[in-house]
Structure formats: structure tokens, C-alpha cells
Amino acid sequence: MNLTAEHQANVYLLHVEGDLDASSSIILDNAMQEAIQRNEKAIIVNCEKLNYISSAGLGVFMSHLSDLEEKNIFFALCSMNEKVKNVFDILGLGELIKYYPNQDLALQAVK
Amino acid sequence: MKYNISIKAEKKNLKKVRTFLENIFAQMQVPEVERNQLILVVDEILANLIIHSAKSDMQKDIDISLSENAGEVTFEIYDYNSPYFDLTQHEDANLQDLKKQKRKGGMGLTLVKNIMDEVEVSYEDNTNIWRLQKKLPFLILKKSKNTYE
């Protein structure tokens, strides 16, 4: 898995690429942890190039939701392919995590 | 047709099994979303076994088999030298609780149970044998179509 990060205005954008499984989820976990500690105003995880996600990857997002809320940090996922979105939907994670079909919509939601 | 793969209980081998299954399901022309679900199910169980194996500090072997018969896919996963895993004690993930507890785990088996038609664990000779089944009606349709072609 590859992770790249950029700032667009007040938004911290994480681009996840490849497979996010029990072996690689620690990388994303560290990046999320650091972003929360820095008190970023908004974090968007762009999943456009994410090929695969298991519960270990989704668990990283779940484990930070309380801290994100507590610090009033906007958090959203965007641009999942059909098979990754299918896993997200099976667990009903849309109840707890904001999701947008593309990055522009996610960025608009921050404003 | 039956396919088998054996791995050591190490996280780095998860990708190896996914690639193995991906190739088989591609040959069987299983559509991408369903293919991903089937691969995910095996990946989730293996990840659990590997994490528990690491806790017991014992690097063990895990055998995985895949068979397809009359449109039904069956996985068998052999988890050797393990205490009995009582699947009936497993409760589906409560998302609000996981969020409150800031837990990373707890969703894998819920995914498995949601995707597969049947999930059983039997215990013999210190081995948990996971048996997972799912009907894929389009496999039968594809075969009958091929017959007429």
C-alpha cells in the first residue's frame, strides 16, 4: 500500500493506493493519528486508487471516529471503486462515516 | 475442481492467498464484486488466525482449499494446534460500541457471516476446520450457456 498526503486549503488529503489489509493498515493508522494530533481542520481520505480493503483497514477509520468528533475535525472518505464501496456498505459504515463519490464533492462539504 | 494453498501464519502471506484466489475466480469468470467478497472472507479469517497465532508466539501452518460444485463455492480452512473456536459465541459488530471503544477489530467475522450462506467451525485433533459456503447461481448459468455454445 502507498500513502501520499497533501494540503488543499484547510484540508488534509490522504491518497491511499493498493491494498489496505491487516498487514498494511498500520501505515494509515499512523498517518491518521498524526493528523489528529496536529489538529487538522479536515481530513479526507481519497480511495480512488484503493484496490482492496479488509476490516483491518476500515477498523482504522472506526478507531479514530471518537477523537475526530471530540476535536471537531471534519472527516470523510471519497472516490471508492465499486468493490471497496461494497465492503463499506455491507458493514453499514455510511451511518457513521461521511462518504462522497468524488473528491470535489468531499471538498465542497468541508466549506 | 479443488484448489489448495498452504501458508505459514504470517501477515505478509495474506496477499499471496488473495492473488491465488483472484486468479482462480478470474478463470471462473466470477464478477468483480462477488470475487472480491469471496477473497475478503478468506482474508478475514486468515488475518484473525495469524493475529492469534502471533499472540501465542507459534508460527503455524494454515491450509486453505477451494472447491466449486453445481454453482456452490466451498472454502475449507484448517487452523492446526488451536484451542476450540466457538463461533456461536460471536456477536455481530455493534458499530456504535466499536466507535465508543475506539476499537480497530471486531468487524471481520461480521463481514464473513454477511457474505457467506453458511459458516461452520468443527473441531478435530486440535484443529479448527472452517467451512464456508456460498451459492453463485451465475456459475450454473454460465456453464449451461457454454454447453449450448
Short mmCIF file of C-alpha atoms in Angstrom, two decimals:
data_model
loop_
_atom_site.label_atom_id
_atom_site.label_comp_id
_atom_site.label_asym_id
_atom_site.label_seq_id
_atom_site.Cartn_x
_atom_site.Cartn_y
_atom_site.Cartn_z
CA MET A 1 0.00 0.00 0.00
CA ASN A 2 1.10 3.54 -0.79
CA LEU A 3 0.01 6.62 1.08
CA THR A 4 0.55 10.17 -0.13
CA ALA A 5 -0.59 13.34 1.57
CA GLU A 6 -1.22 16.93 0.51
CA HIS A 7 -2.88 20.05 1.84
CA GLN A 8 -5.57 21.81 -0.18
CA ALA A 9 -6.52 24.99 1.68
CA ASN A 10 -7.52 23.78 5.14
CA VAL A 11 -7.99 20.19 4.12
CA TYR A 12 -5.53 17.37 4.69
CA LEU A 13 -5.92 14.92 1.83
CA LEU A 14 -4.68 11.37 2.14
CA HIS A 15 -4.49 9.33 -1.07
CA VAL A 16 -4.50 5.60 -0.44
CA GLU A 17 -3.23 3.29 -3.16
CA GLY A 18 -3.11 -0.50 -3.40
CA ASP A 19 -4.27 -2.98 -0.76
CA LEU A 20 -5.28 -1.96 2.75
CA ASP A 21 -5.24 -5.14 4.83
CA ALA A 22 -4.13 -6.43 8.23
CA SER A 23 -0.55 -6.15 7.10
CA SER A 24 -0.56 -2.57 5.78
CA SER A 25 -3.26 -0.82 7.84
CA ILE A 26 -0.68 0.33 10.42
CA ILE A 27 0.67 2.87 7.89
CA LEU A 28 -2.72 4.52 7.50
CA ASP A 29 -3.28 4.31 11.24
CA ASN A 30 -0.08 6.26 11.95
CA ALA A 31 -0.94 8.90 9.35
CA MET A 32 -4.44 9.37 10.80
CA GLN A 33 -3.07 9.52 14.33
CA GLU A 34 -0.54 12.21 13.38
CA ALA A 35 -3.13 14.28 11.51
CA ILE A 36 -5.47 14.21 14.51
CA GLN A 37 -2.65 15.16 16.87
CA ARG A 38 -1.80 18.12 14.63
CA ASN A 39 -5.43 19.26 14.93
CA GLU A 40 -6.02 19.34 11.19
CA LYS A 41 -9.31 21.11 10.42
CA ALA A 42 -10.43 18.50 7.92
CA ILE A 43 -9.20 15.09 6.80
CA ILE A 44 -10.37 13.49 3.56
CA VAL A 45 -9.18 10.05 2.54
CA ASN A 46 -9.28 9.67 -1.22
CA CYS A 47 -9.74 5.98 -2.12
CA GLU A 48 -9.66 6.34 -5.91
CA LYS A 49 -6.60 4.10 -6.24
CA LEU A 50 -7.50 1.79 -3.39
CA ASN A 51 -7.76 -1.70 -4.87
CA TYR A 52 -8.74 -3.68 -1.76
CA ILE A 53 -9.86 -3.08 1.80
CA SER A 54 -10.45 -5.54 4.64
CA SER A 55 -11.97 -4.94 8.07
CA ALA A 56 -8.48 -4.07 9.34
CA GLY A 57 -8.42 -1.04 7.04
CA LEU A 58 -11.96 0.01 7.87
CA GLY A 59 -11.17 -0.54 11.54
CA VAL A 60 -8.53 2.20 11.35
CA PHE A 61 -11.24 4.73 10.44
CA MET A 62 -13.61 3.40 13.11
CA SER A 63 -10.99 3.63 15.85
CA HIS A 64 -10.40 7.36 15.24
CA LEU A 65 -14.02 8.50 14.88
CA SER A 66 -14.47 9.45 18.54
CA ASP A 67 -11.28 11.53 18.60
CA LEU A 68 -12.20 13.22 15.31
CA GLU A 69 -15.59 14.17 16.72
CA GLU A 70 -14.13 15.31 20.02
CA LYS A 71 -11.70 17.61 18.22
CA ASN A 72 -14.36 18.73 15.76
CA ILE A 73 -12.28 17.62 12.77
CA PHE A 74 -14.25 17.13 9.55
CA PHE A 75 -13.65 13.59 8.27
CA ALA A 76 -14.77 11.92 5.07
CA LEU A 77 -13.89 9.21 2.58
CA CYS A 78 -14.32 9.63 -1.15
CA SER A 79 -13.95 8.00 -4.58
CA MET A 80 -14.14 4.30 -3.74
CA ASN A 81 -14.33 1.79 -6.57
CA GLU A 82 -17.35 -0.50 -6.67
CA LYS A 83 -15.83 -3.44 -4.80
CA VAL A 84 -14.35 -1.33 -1.99
CA LYS A 85 -17.64 0.58 -1.62
CA ASN A 86 -19.46 -2.76 -1.48
CA VAL A 87 -17.45 -3.78 1.62
CA PHE A 88 -18.11 -0.37 3.22
CA ASP A 89 -21.83 -0.84 2.55
CA ILE A 90 -22.07 -4.43 3.83
CA LEU A 91 -21.00 -3.16 7.26
CA GLY A 92 -23.33 -0.15 7.06
CA LEU A 93 -20.45 2.23 7.75
CA GLY A 94 -22.26 5.04 5.93
CA GLU A 95 -24.17 5.53 9.18
CA LEU A 96 -21.02 6.73 10.91
CA ILE A 97 -18.59 7.86 8.23
CA LYS A 98 -19.29 10.54 5.62
CA TYR A 99 -18.75 9.33 2.07
CA TYR A 100 -18.67 11.25 -1.22
CA PRO A 101 -18.42 9.73 -4.70
CA ASN A 102 -15.67 12.14 -5.73
CA GLN A 103 -13.07 14.44 -4.20
CA ASP A 104 -14.70 17.69 -5.37
CA LEU A 105 -17.91 16.85 -3.54
CA ALA A 106 -15.96 15.95 -0.41
CA LEU A 107 -14.04 19.25 -0.56
CA GLN A 108 -17.26 21.19 -1.08
CA ALA A 109 -18.73 19.54 2.01
CA VAL A 110 -15.92 20.94 4.15
CA LYS A 111 -16.74 24.52 3.28
CA MET B 1 -12.26 -28.99 -9.23
CA LYS B 2 -10.42 -28.44 -5.94
CA TYR B 3 -7.63 -25.93 -5.36
CA ASN B 4 -5.29 -25.88 -2.36
CA ILE B 5 -2.76 -23.50 -0.88
CA SER B 6 -0.75 -23.71 2.34
CA ILE B 7 0.85 -20.79 4.13
CA LYS B 8 2.79 -20.02 7.27
CA ALA B 9 0.79 -17.87 9.68
CA GLU B 10 2.37 -14.54 8.75
CA LYS B 11 0.61 -11.35 7.70
CA LYS B 12 2.79 -10.97 4.63
CA ASN B 13 1.17 -14.15 3.24
CA LEU B 14 -2.31 -12.62 3.13
CA LYS B 15 -1.56 -11.03 -0.24
CA LYS B 16 -0.25 -14.34 -1.58
CA VAL B 17 -3.56 -16.06 -0.83
CA ARG B 18 -5.58 -13.18 -2.27
CA THR B 19 -3.60 -13.37 -5.53
CA PHE B 20 -4.06 -17.17 -5.64
CA LEU B 21 -7.84 -16.83 -5.24
CA GLU B 22 -8.05 -13.87 -7.63
CA ASN B 23 -6.55 -15.98 -10.42
CA ILE B 24 -8.95 -18.87 -9.83
CA PHE B 25 -12.06 -16.68 -9.65
CA ALA B 26 -10.96 -14.80 -12.75
CA GLN B 27 -10.78 -18.13 -14.60
CA MET B 28 -14.25 -18.98 -13.28
CA GLN B 29 -15.42 -15.59 -14.56
CA VAL B 30 -16.85 -14.60 -11.18
CA PRO B 31 -17.86 -10.91 -11.43
CA GLU B 32 -15.57 -8.44 -9.69
CA VAL B 33 -17.72 -7.50 -6.68
CA GLU B 34 -18.59 -11.11 -5.82
CA ARG B 35 -14.98 -12.15 -6.46
CA ASN B 36 -13.78 -9.51 -4.02
CA GLN B 37 -16.31 -10.65 -1.41
CA LEU B 38 -15.12 -14.25 -1.60
CA ILE B 39 -11.48 -13.23 -1.36
CA LEU B 40 -12.28 -10.91 1.55
CA VAL B 41 -13.95 -13.71 3.50
CA VAL B 42 -10.82 -15.89 3.38
CA ASP B 43 -8.57 -12.89 4.08
CA GLU B 44 -10.60 -12.00 7.19
CA ILE B 45 -10.41 -15.48 8.67
CA LEU B 46 -6.70 -15.84 7.89
CA ALA B 47 -5.96 -12.41 9.41
CA ASN B 48 -7.71 -13.50 12.63
CA LEU B 49 -5.83 -16.78 12.75
CA ILE B 50 -2.50 -15.10 12.07
CA ILE B 51 -3.03 -12.44 14.75
CA HIS B 52 -3.94 -15.11 17.34
CA SER B 53 -1.05 -17.27 16.22
CA ALA B 54 1.34 -14.33 16.74
CA LYS B 55 -0.03 -13.88 20.28
CA SER B 56 0.77 -17.50 21.10
CA ASP B 57 4.23 -16.98 19.61
CA MET B 58 3.90 -20.03 17.44
CA GLN B 59 4.33 -19.90 13.70
CA LYS B 60 1.96 -22.47 12.37
CA ASP B 61 0.78 -23.73 9.03
CA ILE B 62 -2.64 -22.95 7.65
CA ASP B 63 -4.17 -24.95 4.81
CA ILE B 64 -6.85 -23.47 2.59
CA SER B 65 -8.91 -25.28 -0.02
CA LEU B 66 -11.45 -24.02 -2.53
CA SER B 67 -13.90 -26.16 -4.45
CA GLU B 68 -16.83 -25.42 -6.71
CA ASN B 69 -19.69 -27.77 -7.37
CA ALA B 70 -23.01 -27.05 -9.05
CA GLY B 71 -22.64 -23.32 -8.59
CA GLU B 72 -21.67 -23.56 -4.91
CA VAL B 73 -18.27 -22.37 -3.75
CA THR B 74 -16.83 -24.03 -0.63
CA PHE B 75 -13.78 -22.92 1.31
CA GLU B 76 -12.15 -25.07 3.98
CA ILE B 77 -9.53 -23.54 6.24
CA TYR B 78 -7.51 -25.76 8.59
CA ASP B 79 -6.20 -23.99 11.67
CA TYR B 80 -3.89 -26.51 13.36
CA ASN B 81 -2.85 -26.65 17.03
CA SER B 82 -5.52 -24.27 18.16
CA PRO B 83 -7.98 -24.16 21.03
CA TYR B 84 -11.61 -24.66 20.01
CA PHE B 85 -13.16 -21.58 18.45
CA ASP B 86 -16.82 -21.37 19.40
CA LEU B 87 -18.48 -19.48 16.56
CA THR B 88 -21.82 -19.48 18.39
CA GLN B 89 -20.32 -17.07 20.93
CA HIS B 90 -19.59 -14.49 18.26
CA GLU B 91 -21.87 -11.47 18.24
CA ASP B 92 -22.20 -9.23 15.21
CA ALA B 93 -20.37 -5.93 15.41
CA ASN B 94 -22.25 -3.07 17.01
CA LEU B 95 -20.81 -0.04 15.20
CA GLN B 96 -21.69 2.45 17.93
CA ASP B 97 -19.93 0.30 20.53
CA LEU B 98 -16.83 -0.10 18.34
CA LYS B 99 -16.69 3.67 17.86
CA LYS B 100 -17.06 4.34 21.58
CA GLN B 101 -14.41 1.77 22.44
CA LYS B 102 -12.08 3.09 19.68
CA ARG B 103 -11.61 -0.47 18.51
CA LYS B 104 -9.90 -1.42 15.28
CA GLY B 105 -11.07 -5.03 15.32
CA GLY B 106 -14.46 -6.62 15.62
CA MET B 107 -15.89 -6.34 12.11
CA GLY B 108 -14.17 -9.20 10.28
CA LEU B 109 -16.41 -12.09 11.27
CA THR B 110 -19.50 -9.93 10.77
CA LEU B 111 -18.39 -9.44 7.17
CA VAL B 112 -17.80 -13.18 6.78
CA LYS B 113 -21.26 -14.07 8.13
CA ASN B 114 -22.94 -11.43 5.99
CA ILE B 115 -21.28 -12.55 2.77
CA MET B 116 -21.43 -16.34 3.03
CA ASP B 117 -24.56 -18.51 3.06
CA GLU B 118 -23.10 -20.93 5.60
CA VAL B 119 -20.24 -20.65 8.07
CA GLU B 120 -19.33 -23.59 10.32
CA VAL B 121 -16.40 -24.44 12.53
CA SER B 122 -15.77 -28.04 13.54
CA TYR B 123 -13.02 -29.21 15.87
CA GLU B 124 -10.92 -32.35 15.43
CA ASP B 125 -7.41 -33.25 16.62
CA ASN B 126 -6.68 -29.77 18.00
CA THR B 127 -7.69 -28.31 14.65
CA ASN B 128 -10.43 -25.82 13.90
CA ILE B 129 -11.85 -26.58 10.47
CA TRP B 130 -13.67 -23.62 8.99
CA ARG B 131 -16.16 -24.50 6.28
CA LEU B 132 -17.71 -21.65 4.32
CA GLN B 133 -20.20 -21.96 1.52
CA LYS B 134 -21.87 -19.64 -0.93
CA LYS B 135 -24.15 -20.30 -3.87
CA LEU B 136 -23.29 -18.38 -7.01
CA PRO B 137 -26.20 -19.05 -9.38
CA PHE B 138 -24.50 -17.27 -12.29
CA LEU B 139 -21.83 -20.01 -12.34
CA ILE B 140 -24.52 -22.56 -13.24
CA LEU B 141 -25.97 -20.19 -15.85
CA LYS B 142 -22.52 -19.64 -17.34
CA LYS B 143 -21.88 -23.40 -17.53
CA SER B 144 -25.22 -24.16 -19.19
CA LYS B 145 -24.65 -21.31 -21.65
CA ASN B 146 -21.25 -22.75 -22.51
CA THR B 147 -22.85 -26.17 -23.04
CA TYR B 148 -25.15 -24.79 -25.73
CA GLU B 149 -22.48 -22.76 -27.46
#
